[in-house]
Amino acid sequence: MVHSIDPTLHLKMYEQMITIRSFEERAIELFEHNLIRGNIHPCIGQEAVSVGVCSPLRREDYMVNTHRGHGNCIAKGADLKRMMAELLGKSTGYCKGKGGSMHIADFEGGNLGANGIVGAGLPIAVGAGISIQIRGTDQVVACFFGDGAVNQGTFHESLNMAAIWKLPVIFVCENNQYALSTPIREAISVSRISDRALAYGIPGMTIDGNDVIEVYKQMKEAVERARTGKGPTLLDCVTYRFFGHFTGDPGRGITYRSREEMEEWMGRCPIKRFREYLFREKILTEETEKGILAKVKTSIEEAVQFAMESPFPLPEEATQDLFY
Amino acid sequence: MPEVSFVESLRMTLREEMQKDPLVMLIGEDIGRYGGIFGVTKGLLEEFGPYRVRNTPISESAIIGSALGAAMTGIRTIAEIMYIDFTTCAMDQIVNQVAKIRYMSGGKMKIPLVIRTQCGGGRGNAAQHSQSLEALFFHIPGLKVVMPSTPYDARGLLKASIHDDNPVIFIEHKLLYATKGYVPEEEYIIPLGQAEIKKKGREVTIITFSYMVWKTLRAAQQLEKEGVDVEVVDLRTLYPLDLETILQSVRKTNRALIVHEGCRRNGIGAEIACRIQEEAFDYLDAPVERVAAMDVPIPYSEPLEKAVIPDEEDIIQGVKRVLSRN
């Protein structure tokens, strides 16, 4: 890994990765206590992609998210309290309790929302890119999607459209190698998702999605291209979800992933790797880390407390917010 | 202004809105140099350039999805889907994204999006280019549905739809494009959700919209010769539905017939008939009747297509059925 990021940013990225993991661990606990309905799709294990991709972005840049999107929300600067309140279905949540875990949107923070339909966010990101082009700003769009989405028609339609119009969209595949239970090797005929970029005449690369510095560097380059009118990029970030598809997946996905494979990937934990790097490079000390951990713990607990103490929406709110 | 066609009325409205607001954009297939297959967008690429008149590949999902993304981020967007039959290619984007994203995110943003599309039979375009699918969209909370019948209404309603900060499905019947009518040059807006009584009458209320307004008016003329005086309510907007105008008319005539080109089963007529009996049951002298297309795909051959889609005679018979009950 190369020293191209300043130490403050390194530490901020580390803190964000810890925040994402702690937030989700706490959310899973709340789910298990029946305080969260439906399901959670944890991104634990994929934190390097969220943080590496969002760190080169400005607040006014857009982000389009997926159902496995807590990490991306946090990395894009969402408020933990309003996020946790949304998970608990409270009126103080980002969507006033109408969206839940899969639909957190924070327009002020450039987060255009998360999608429960695989691949459906890609055209929306293209539209945000068109909007930027018409308004003539230098914003960019980070479009997250999973490896499952690359076989939806919207993937092809969107990458093609973004390419022909040179739109400022970075297509980020959070390639955790499984579309629910179906392994990517059984679902595509090329060896790498990034090979598909060739079909659109855009740059595409497959990178180690558990290496936050690598993700950051590739994303920074892609963002520069997008900001300067050079068009879209496809980033295939290979990673792994430590939990299964969702909180209801038996044995964290053991029905379709071998124990050996799961253990091997746990060994490549992005947080552990970044931590070792930070210590090695003397950017992080035990004392600094203690401070970070304490800060994160407090912020998560405050978020949980805020969410628990917040009121539920009133039944009559069900008919509100449909039309402007 | 002399009489203008439905197509010209739409085009002048689009041009006017694009001239007024640099953040208005069109997006769709063959809307650029070609000017749209019915010529609605002719000349607009030359006037406003390729950033604002986005001629797309054949990618209906991406047309609707990107129109949504643009609308969410400050562009007043008018997307065109060439035939309403093709909206099914983009159904996820319309039903799960466009219709839901505002509600799902707690009502935090505006979606100034119009989806213009074209419907209907009568030209031998067969089963995949002739449908009337308005009932699909009417069923989905979060969408407004507009179906004008005249060049005058087209202009006023398209303006209202473009100015609206919510998603609007704006459906144009293909047989209307060539129709002509008076359209003033000065600006006017017809608010969404206001039906219009196209013909006053005493004996039966006929509730209809889009091209069926014309068939109904011709049937009404014929009926007048036979001494039957019907009132014709043109809904103009299906959602929001102007129930008040319907009920006022029904309370006066005590009889109602709904006429539409979409299939009879679960069509717009089913909902309207139900609403009438819920709200005006005591005023009814006869069951509410429907005249609608048969529940089959639109066939190609002329005698078959004519058999499936209601015509003036079917409407006359429908009126007589309603009148035959005491």
XYZ file of C-alpha atoms in Angstrom:
650
model
C 0.000 0.000 0.000
C 1.230 3.425 -0.874
C 1.219 6.517 1.298
C -0.935 8.818 -0.783
C -3.575 9.754 1.728
C -2.998 12.070 4.627
C -3.029 10.545 8.131
C -6.143 12.419 9.237
C -8.097 10.934 6.355
C -6.680 7.505 7.173
C -7.970 7.769 10.703
C -11.328 9.072 9.577
C -11.670 6.133 7.214
C -10.733 3.724 9.974
C -13.291 5.265 12.277
C -15.962 5.002 9.601
C -15.221 1.335 9.016
C -15.504 0.631 12.733
C -18.693 2.674 12.881
C -20.270 0.667 10.074
C -19.424 -2.633 11.698
C -20.572 -1.569 15.151
C -23.767 -0.068 13.773
C -24.654 -3.281 12.020
C -23.688 -5.519 14.928
C -25.982 -3.467 17.121
C -28.744 -3.495 14.489
C -28.557 -7.287 14.266
C -28.965 -7.463 18.057
C -32.010 -5.235 17.872
C -33.391 -7.382 15.082
C -32.928 -10.466 17.205
C -34.878 -8.714 19.956
C -37.714 -8.146 17.477
C -37.235 -4.392 17.526
C -36.537 -4.309 13.784
C -39.082 -5.721 11.363
C -38.642 -7.457 8.026
C -34.971 -8.173 7.538
C -31.530 -6.637 7.629
C -28.979 -7.271 4.894
C -25.699 -6.787 6.758
C -22.666 -5.481 4.885
C -20.239 -6.594 7.592
C -17.062 -7.609 5.774
C -17.621 -5.102 2.960
C -16.726 -1.928 4.879
C -13.661 -1.196 2.745
C -15.836 -0.763 -0.335
C -18.245 1.658 1.363
C -15.500 3.776 2.862
C -13.043 3.557 -0.027
C -15.715 4.628 -2.500
C -17.329 7.399 -0.467
C -14.141 8.995 0.874
C -13.191 10.762 -2.394
C -16.754 12.083 -2.731
C -17.983 15.520 -1.731
C -21.172 15.997 0.206
C -22.951 17.360 -2.883
C -21.996 14.325 -4.956
C -24.750 11.775 -5.361
C -24.884 8.191 -4.200
C -27.351 5.511 -5.265
C -27.520 2.614 -2.863
C -28.603 -1.014 -2.538
C -30.584 -3.116 -0.092
C -27.285 -3.923 1.654
C -26.669 -0.250 2.149
C -26.126 0.773 5.787
C -22.389 1.026 5.265
C -22.725 3.217 2.210
C -25.133 5.542 4.029
C -22.721 5.931 6.921
C -19.731 6.436 4.625
C -21.687 9.115 2.717
C -22.219 10.962 5.975
C -25.632 9.910 7.218
C -26.642 10.655 10.789
C -26.589 7.463 12.860
C -29.508 8.529 15.002
C -31.847 9.071 12.099
C -30.639 5.843 10.506
C -31.250 3.766 13.607
C -34.621 5.440 14.121
C -35.569 4.438 10.581
C -34.575 0.847 11.259
C -36.851 0.874 14.283
C -39.689 2.356 12.242
C -39.764 5.599 14.176
C -41.072 8.950 12.976
C -37.672 10.576 13.539
C -36.064 8.240 10.990
C -34.775 9.379 7.622
C -38.000 8.255 5.942
C -40.309 8.867 8.926
C -40.579 5.109 9.307
C -41.963 4.587 5.810
C -38.824 3.083 4.300
C -36.958 0.971 6.827
C -33.561 -0.644 6.442
C -33.747 -1.063 2.657
C -34.812 2.453 1.718
C -32.773 4.968 3.689
C -32.464 8.188 1.716
C -30.733 11.401 2.750
C -31.127 13.930 -0.011
C -29.282 16.708 1.791
C -26.309 14.364 1.993
C -26.546 13.377 -1.672
C -27.934 9.935 -0.856
C -30.669 9.358 -3.423
C -31.909 6.280 -1.678
C -31.490 2.556 -1.563
C -33.321 0.027 -3.601
C -35.026 -3.229 -2.748
C -35.100 -4.190 -6.405
C -31.783 -5.580 -7.607
C -30.336 -3.434 -10.385
C -33.058 -0.797 -10.236
C -30.794 1.946 -8.943
C -28.521 1.989 -11.987
C -30.839 3.960 -14.298
C -31.600 6.368 -11.473
C -27.878 7.051 -11.150
C -27.736 7.637 -14.897
C -30.520 10.197 -14.511
C -28.620 11.997 -11.765
C -25.673 12.060 -14.173
C -27.855 13.596 -16.894
C -29.030 16.186 -14.400
C -25.434 17.105 -13.544
C -24.607 17.418 -17.227
C -27.574 19.723 -17.882
C -26.934 21.878 -14.816
C -23.263 22.021 -15.672
C -21.884 21.311 -12.198
C -18.861 19.107 -11.509
C -20.722 16.696 -9.238
C -20.424 12.962 -9.739
C -22.628 9.968 -8.963
C -21.449 6.846 -7.145
C -23.755 4.029 -8.138
C -23.551 0.989 -5.870
C -24.916 -2.381 -6.901
C -24.148 -6.008 -6.116
C -22.862 -8.789 -8.318
C -26.450 -9.989 -8.662
C -27.359 -6.777 -10.465
C -24.928 -7.247 -13.326
C -27.282 -9.760 -14.904
C -30.294 -7.483 -14.849
C -31.198 -5.683 -18.074
C -30.859 -2.353 -16.294
C -27.108 -2.965 -15.927
C -26.670 -3.097 -19.682
C -29.077 -0.266 -20.433
C -27.506 1.994 -17.841
C -23.831 1.414 -18.571
C -24.495 1.870 -22.241
C -26.441 5.087 -21.746
C -23.867 6.519 -19.364
C -21.112 5.618 -21.813
C -22.676 7.117 -24.954
C -23.347 10.399 -23.135
C -20.119 10.404 -21.095
C -22.025 10.851 -17.858
C -20.221 11.417 -14.542
C -21.265 8.112 -13.005
C -18.989 5.624 -11.271
C -20.564 2.176 -11.339
C -19.373 0.389 -8.215
C -20.028 -3.322 -8.020
C -19.920 -4.555 -4.452
C -18.999 -7.995 -5.644
C -19.496 -10.170 -2.576
C -19.563 -13.137 -4.936
C -23.075 -14.334 -4.170
C -26.449 -13.246 -5.476
C -28.310 -14.503 -2.448
C -27.135 -18.138 -2.814
C -25.957 -18.157 -6.433
C -22.177 -17.838 -6.849
C -20.980 -15.306 -9.397
C -18.934 -17.967 -11.215
C -22.193 -19.696 -12.142
C -23.893 -16.475 -13.147
C -21.537 -14.801 -15.616
C -19.662 -16.159 -18.604
C -16.622 -13.881 -18.294
C -14.010 -14.322 -15.613
C -14.377 -10.815 -14.211
C -17.312 -8.444 -14.017
C -14.997 -5.665 -15.150
C -14.530 -7.472 -18.477
C -18.010 -6.233 -19.283
C -16.690 -2.656 -19.438
C -15.132 -3.460 -22.789
C -18.618 -3.800 -24.264
C -19.332 -0.171 -23.380
C -15.955 1.261 -24.251
C -15.358 2.461 -20.701
C -12.570 1.742 -18.216
C -13.265 -1.200 -15.962
C -11.148 -2.798 -13.298
C -11.468 -5.591 -10.794
C -9.891 -4.682 -7.486
C -9.388 -6.056 -4.012
C -12.493 -4.762 -2.313
C -11.140 -5.612 1.105
C -8.255 -3.186 0.707
C -9.670 0.211 1.572
C -6.644 2.122 0.249
C -6.841 0.344 -3.093
C -10.551 1.043 -3.384
C -9.948 4.677 -2.440
C -7.219 5.127 -5.033
C -9.151 3.558 -7.887
C -12.274 5.471 -6.931
C -10.368 8.748 -6.748
C -9.148 8.236 -10.288
C -12.614 7.341 -11.498
C -14.030 10.422 -9.774
C -11.429 12.614 -11.462
C -12.384 11.199 -14.858
C -16.044 11.766 -14.136
C -15.541 15.332 -12.858
C -13.567 16.290 -15.918
C -16.150 15.036 -18.394
C -14.373 11.836 -19.349
C -17.336 9.655 -18.520
C -18.165 6.599 -16.473
C -16.022 3.842 -14.951
C -16.899 0.340 -13.821
C -15.236 -0.690 -10.565
C -15.590 -4.323 -9.604
C -14.709 -4.518 -5.912
C -14.300 -8.130 -4.866
C -15.320 -8.614 -1.272
C -17.276 -10.937 0.989
C -20.197 -10.627 3.330
C -19.457 -12.258 6.659
C -23.118 -12.721 7.381
C -25.392 -14.432 4.926
C -27.712 -12.709 2.521
C -29.867 -11.431 5.345
C -30.620 -11.984 8.998
C -32.766 -14.970 8.065
C -30.047 -16.841 6.179
C -29.284 -20.163 7.977
C -25.767 -20.371 9.394
C -24.716 -17.092 7.791
C -24.865 -18.676 4.359
C -23.441 -22.092 5.219
C -25.983 -23.758 2.924
C -24.165 -22.420 -0.139
C -20.684 -21.419 1.142
C -18.116 -23.816 2.577
C -16.807 -23.285 6.082
C -13.268 -23.155 4.697
C -14.199 -20.414 2.259
C -15.952 -18.401 4.939
C -13.004 -18.722 7.307
C -10.557 -17.788 4.611
C -12.449 -14.590 3.848
C -12.887 -13.732 7.510
C -9.111 -13.846 7.614
C -9.071 -11.139 4.980
C -11.202 -8.866 7.142
C -10.867 -5.350 5.719
C -10.829 -3.704 9.136
C -8.177 -6.034 10.501
C -6.035 -5.464 7.416
C -6.364 -1.699 7.531
C -5.649 -1.706 11.259
C -2.418 -3.673 10.761
C -1.401 -1.301 8.021
C -2.128 1.754 10.146
C -0.065 0.372 13.023
C 2.738 -0.634 10.705
C 2.824 2.826 9.192
C 2.583 4.352 12.678
C -0.535 6.280 11.753
C -2.502 4.586 14.494
C -1.409 4.094 18.086
C -3.134 2.050 20.740
C -4.137 5.223 22.468
C -5.637 6.790 19.348
C -7.471 3.595 18.650
C -8.875 3.472 22.158
C -10.223 6.956 21.585
C -11.773 5.988 18.277
C -13.417 2.882 19.701
C -14.847 4.803 22.635
C -16.163 7.525 20.362
C -17.817 5.038 18.044
C -19.350 3.132 20.936
C -20.840 6.302 22.329
C -22.246 7.415 19.007
C -23.861 4.026 18.372
C -25.364 3.903 21.852
C -26.658 7.441 21.450
C -28.219 6.428 18.154
C -29.895 3.409 19.731
C -31.144 5.484 22.636
C -32.468 8.164 20.290
C -34.237 5.546 18.199
C -35.723 3.753 21.220
C -36.995 6.975 22.757
C -38.432 8.317 19.509
C -42.155 7.998 18.903
C -43.695 5.709 16.318
C -45.525 7.441 13.494
C -49.259 7.900 13.959
C -51.534 5.640 11.895
C -52.933 8.680 10.064
C -49.454 9.399 8.684
C -49.885 6.344 6.427
C -51.735 8.458 3.875
C -49.237 11.323 3.964
C -46.199 11.905 1.733
C -47.596 10.188 -1.363
C -47.822 13.343 -3.441
C -46.055 16.645 -3.085
C -54.869 30.995 -33.625
C -56.570 28.861 -36.269
C -57.395 25.265 -35.528
C -54.364 23.168 -34.679
C -53.875 19.437 -34.495
C -53.442 17.441 -31.323
C -49.798 16.869 -32.314
C -49.158 20.577 -32.870
C -50.836 21.400 -29.594
C -48.515 19.036 -27.711
C -45.455 20.304 -29.570
C -46.177 23.981 -28.935
C -46.661 23.209 -25.254
C -43.386 21.298 -24.983
C -41.554 24.065 -26.852
C -43.067 26.771 -24.679
C -42.135 24.993 -21.455
C -38.604 24.354 -22.696
C -38.198 27.987 -23.707
C -39.389 29.168 -20.309
C -37.368 26.806 -18.160
C -33.826 25.688 -19.088
C -34.185 22.780 -16.666
C -36.916 21.093 -18.708
C -35.688 17.987 -20.541
C -37.179 15.472 -22.967
C -35.963 11.879 -23.118
C -37.113 8.999 -25.284
C -36.704 6.897 -28.384
C -36.540 8.592 -31.795
C -37.526 11.973 -30.373
C -34.432 13.704 -31.776
C -33.810 14.262 -35.496
C -36.720 12.006 -36.341
C -39.071 14.102 -34.200
C -40.979 11.204 -32.640
C -42.947 8.642 -34.624
C -45.997 10.903 -34.569
C -43.960 14.071 -35.015
C -44.667 15.517 -31.570
C -41.039 16.518 -30.887
C -40.198 17.664 -34.406
C -37.698 20.526 -34.427
C -37.060 20.448 -30.676
C -33.604 18.834 -30.919
C -32.523 21.565 -33.325
C -33.880 24.255 -31.022
C -32.770 22.921 -27.643
C -29.825 20.632 -28.347
C -28.948 17.067 -27.407
C -28.529 17.683 -23.659
C -32.178 18.651 -23.321
C -33.626 16.478 -26.043
C -32.146 13.093 -25.196
C -32.607 10.694 -28.052
C -32.077 7.305 -26.421
C -31.225 3.779 -27.405
C -34.102 1.316 -27.125
C -33.891 0.979 -23.358
C -37.264 1.595 -21.762
C -36.155 0.810 -18.212
C -33.258 3.197 -18.479
C -35.451 5.865 -20.053
C -37.859 5.815 -17.128
C -35.187 5.243 -14.476
C -32.955 8.002 -15.741
C -35.927 10.313 -16.147
C -36.662 9.630 -12.485
C -33.061 10.224 -11.428
C -33.015 13.493 -13.346
C -36.367 14.578 -11.909
C -35.216 13.808 -8.361
C -32.173 16.001 -8.854
C -33.834 19.100 -10.225
C -34.622 18.478 -13.887
C -38.261 18.811 -14.941
C -38.346 15.731 -17.114
C -40.720 14.593 -19.834
C -40.020 11.009 -20.846
C -41.628 9.467 -23.885
C -42.477 5.785 -24.240
C -43.377 5.302 -27.871
C -46.281 2.900 -27.280
C -47.994 2.257 -23.969
C -47.414 -1.421 -24.751
C -43.693 -0.783 -24.199
C -44.197 0.587 -20.704
C -44.267 -3.034 -19.576
C -40.517 -3.192 -20.339
C -40.103 -0.435 -17.752
C -42.708 -1.597 -15.281
C -40.297 -1.981 -12.370
C -39.118 1.569 -12.841
C -42.663 2.913 -13.091
C -44.320 0.870 -10.361
C -41.516 0.253 -7.861
C -39.420 3.359 -8.387
C -41.316 6.312 -9.853
C -44.514 5.672 -7.921
C -42.895 4.822 -4.611
C -39.691 6.726 -4.130
C -41.263 9.835 -2.655
C -43.483 7.969 -0.201
C -40.806 5.404 0.662
C -38.358 8.143 1.581
C -40.799 9.969 3.815
C -41.946 12.557 1.287
C -38.712 14.464 1.144
C -38.437 15.205 -2.537
C -40.324 16.398 -5.569
C -40.591 14.278 -8.685
C -41.421 16.619 -11.573
C -41.754 13.801 -14.084
C -44.191 13.309 -16.943
C -44.248 10.018 -18.816
C -45.880 10.707 -22.164
C -47.082 7.647 -23.977
C -49.468 6.640 -26.705
C -52.277 4.126 -26.621
C -55.237 2.608 -28.377
C -56.398 0.579 -31.315
C -58.142 1.299 -34.575
C -55.206 1.258 -36.931
C -54.508 -2.438 -37.303
C -51.371 -2.354 -35.158
C -52.332 -5.674 -33.515
C -51.948 -6.896 -29.968
C -48.648 -5.297 -28.903
C -49.159 -1.803 -30.305
C -52.836 -1.137 -29.624
C -53.502 -1.576 -25.947
C -55.236 0.676 -23.480
C -53.345 -0.014 -20.262
C -54.430 3.000 -18.227
C -56.070 0.761 -15.622
C -52.653 -0.666 -14.692
C -51.352 2.770 -13.767
C -54.653 3.898 -12.258
C -54.248 1.034 -9.811
C -50.853 2.158 -8.513
C -50.770 4.655 -5.629
C -48.293 7.436 -6.373
C -49.106 8.006 -10.033
C -51.379 10.564 -11.631
C -53.000 9.504 -14.884
C -54.079 11.989 -17.548
C -55.884 11.193 -20.819
C -56.878 14.215 -22.906
C -59.401 14.032 -25.746
C -58.967 17.327 -27.617
C -56.093 19.574 -28.748
C -57.346 22.228 -26.318
C -57.353 19.861 -23.367
C -54.028 18.333 -24.427
C -52.317 21.708 -24.119
C -53.859 22.698 -20.806
C -53.376 19.285 -19.252
C -49.816 18.805 -20.505
C -48.913 22.157 -18.970
C -50.442 21.168 -15.674
C -48.627 17.826 -15.835
C -45.252 19.427 -16.549
C -45.752 21.945 -13.738
C -46.801 19.201 -11.339
C -44.125 18.091 -8.873
C -45.411 14.511 -8.946
C -45.162 11.713 -11.497
C -47.828 11.925 -14.182
C -48.594 9.290 -16.813
C -49.865 11.304 -19.782
C -51.584 9.008 -22.275
C -52.335 10.105 -25.833
C -54.605 7.994 -28.048
C -53.024 7.438 -31.454
C -56.251 8.307 -33.296
C -56.294 11.728 -31.637
C -53.015 12.989 -33.096
C -54.570 14.097 -36.378
C -57.689 15.605 -34.820
C -57.951 19.389 -34.929
C -59.454 21.932 -32.654
C -59.278 25.476 -31.411
C -56.235 26.150 -29.265
C -55.616 29.691 -28.036
C -52.079 31.005 -28.184
C -52.183 32.506 -24.726
C -51.200 30.321 -21.831
C -53.832 28.397 -19.926
C -53.713 25.491 -17.567
C -56.326 22.822 -16.962
C -55.788 21.629 -13.395
C -55.447 17.882 -12.991
C -58.495 16.261 -11.473
C -61.156 18.321 -13.250
C -63.555 16.515 -15.538
C -65.486 18.448 -18.159
C -69.026 18.009 -19.332
C -68.560 17.847 -23.086
C -72.305 17.681 -23.733
C -75.117 18.545 -21.360
C -78.091 16.232 -21.134
C -80.842 14.949 -18.861
C -81.459 11.246 -19.257
C -78.205 9.267 -18.941
C -74.731 10.223 -17.739
C -72.001 8.779 -19.951
C -68.605 8.843 -18.280
C -65.721 8.475 -20.687
C -62.268 9.794 -21.653
C -59.659 9.991 -24.388
C -60.682 8.963 -27.908
C -63.914 7.405 -26.652
C -65.167 10.949 -25.989
C -65.436 11.426 -29.747
C -67.240 8.155 -30.351
C -69.551 8.962 -27.467
C -70.346 12.425 -28.802
C -71.181 10.934 -32.203
C -73.380 8.335 -30.519
C -75.019 11.128 -28.520
C -75.859 12.966 -31.742
C -77.481 9.850 -33.125
C -79.386 9.315 -29.891
C -80.626 12.892 -29.968
C -82.216 12.184 -33.310
C -84.010 9.341 -31.592
C -85.133 11.660 -28.833
C -82.649 10.492 -26.178
C -80.761 13.229 -24.348
C -77.477 12.086 -22.773
C -74.837 13.971 -20.798
C -71.194 13.274 -21.685
C -68.607 13.636 -18.916
C -64.997 13.649 -20.143
C -62.851 12.668 -17.158
C -59.647 14.117 -18.715
C -57.759 12.982 -15.585
C -58.289 9.455 -14.261
C -56.297 10.137 -11.121
C -57.020 12.396 -9.370
C -60.561 11.320 -10.215
C -63.164 14.087 -10.324
C -65.801 12.077 -8.527
C -67.802 15.195 -7.693
C -68.576 16.014 -11.323
C -69.579 12.391 -11.950
C -71.867 12.317 -8.914
C -73.484 15.659 -9.666
C -74.373 14.421 -13.120
C -75.613 11.040 -11.919
C -77.754 12.648 -9.208
C -79.390 14.636 -12.018
C -79.840 11.883 -14.637
C -80.173 8.937 -12.224
C -78.547 6.665 -14.815
C -74.921 6.044 -15.662
C -72.927 4.370 -18.420
C -69.136 4.166 -18.461
C -67.404 3.922 -21.824
C -63.737 3.042 -22.288
C -61.427 1.364 -24.758
C -59.532 -0.702 -22.210
C -60.711 -4.224 -21.485
C -63.916 -4.499 -19.543
C -62.570 -6.767 -16.788
C -61.113 -4.673 -13.994
C -61.135 -1.623 -16.217
C -61.604 1.977 -15.086
C -65.353 1.398 -15.365
C -65.321 -1.124 -12.543
C -63.946 1.409 -10.090
C -66.206 4.217 -11.235
C -69.329 2.033 -11.106
C -68.399 1.029 -7.592
C -67.829 4.604 -6.497
C -71.178 5.663 -7.953
C -73.059 2.973 -6.057
C -71.167 3.798 -2.856
C -71.888 7.505 -3.089
C -75.126 7.817 -5.044
C -76.964 4.520 -4.691
C -80.234 6.135 -3.764
C -80.193 8.255 -6.896
C -79.867 5.353 -9.307
C -82.860 4.200 -11.345
C -80.907 1.445 -13.092
C -77.704 -0.536 -12.641
C -74.585 1.252 -13.829
C -73.575 -0.187 -17.204
C -70.233 -0.470 -18.969
C -69.228 -0.375 -22.618
C -65.629 -1.507 -22.989
C -63.334 -3.637 -25.095
C -63.770 -7.388 -25.053
C -61.416 -9.262 -22.752
C -59.064 -10.394 -25.505
C -55.836 -8.975 -26.966
C -56.456 -6.527 -29.816
C -56.611 -8.610 -33.016
C -55.090 -7.484 -36.287
C -57.747 -8.104 -38.929
C -60.144 -5.186 -39.378
C -63.452 -6.985 -38.718
C -61.940 -8.583 -35.622
C -60.510 -5.320 -34.273
C -63.842 -3.614 -34.881
C -65.619 -6.379 -33.021
C -63.353 -6.008 -29.991
C -63.194 -2.221 -29.606
C -66.466 -0.460 -28.800
C -67.951 1.794 -31.459
C -70.821 4.271 -31.639
C -73.388 1.525 -32.030
C -72.126 -0.266 -28.909
C -72.479 2.987 -26.992
C -76.011 3.531 -28.292
C -76.919 0.016 -27.239
C -75.355 0.633 -23.849
C -77.471 3.739 -23.350
C -80.569 1.824 -24.343
C -79.751 -0.902 -21.809
C -79.458 1.668 -19.063
C -82.718 3.295 -20.115
C -84.592 0.024 -20.400
C -84.566 -0.496 -16.617
C -87.029 1.213 -14.359
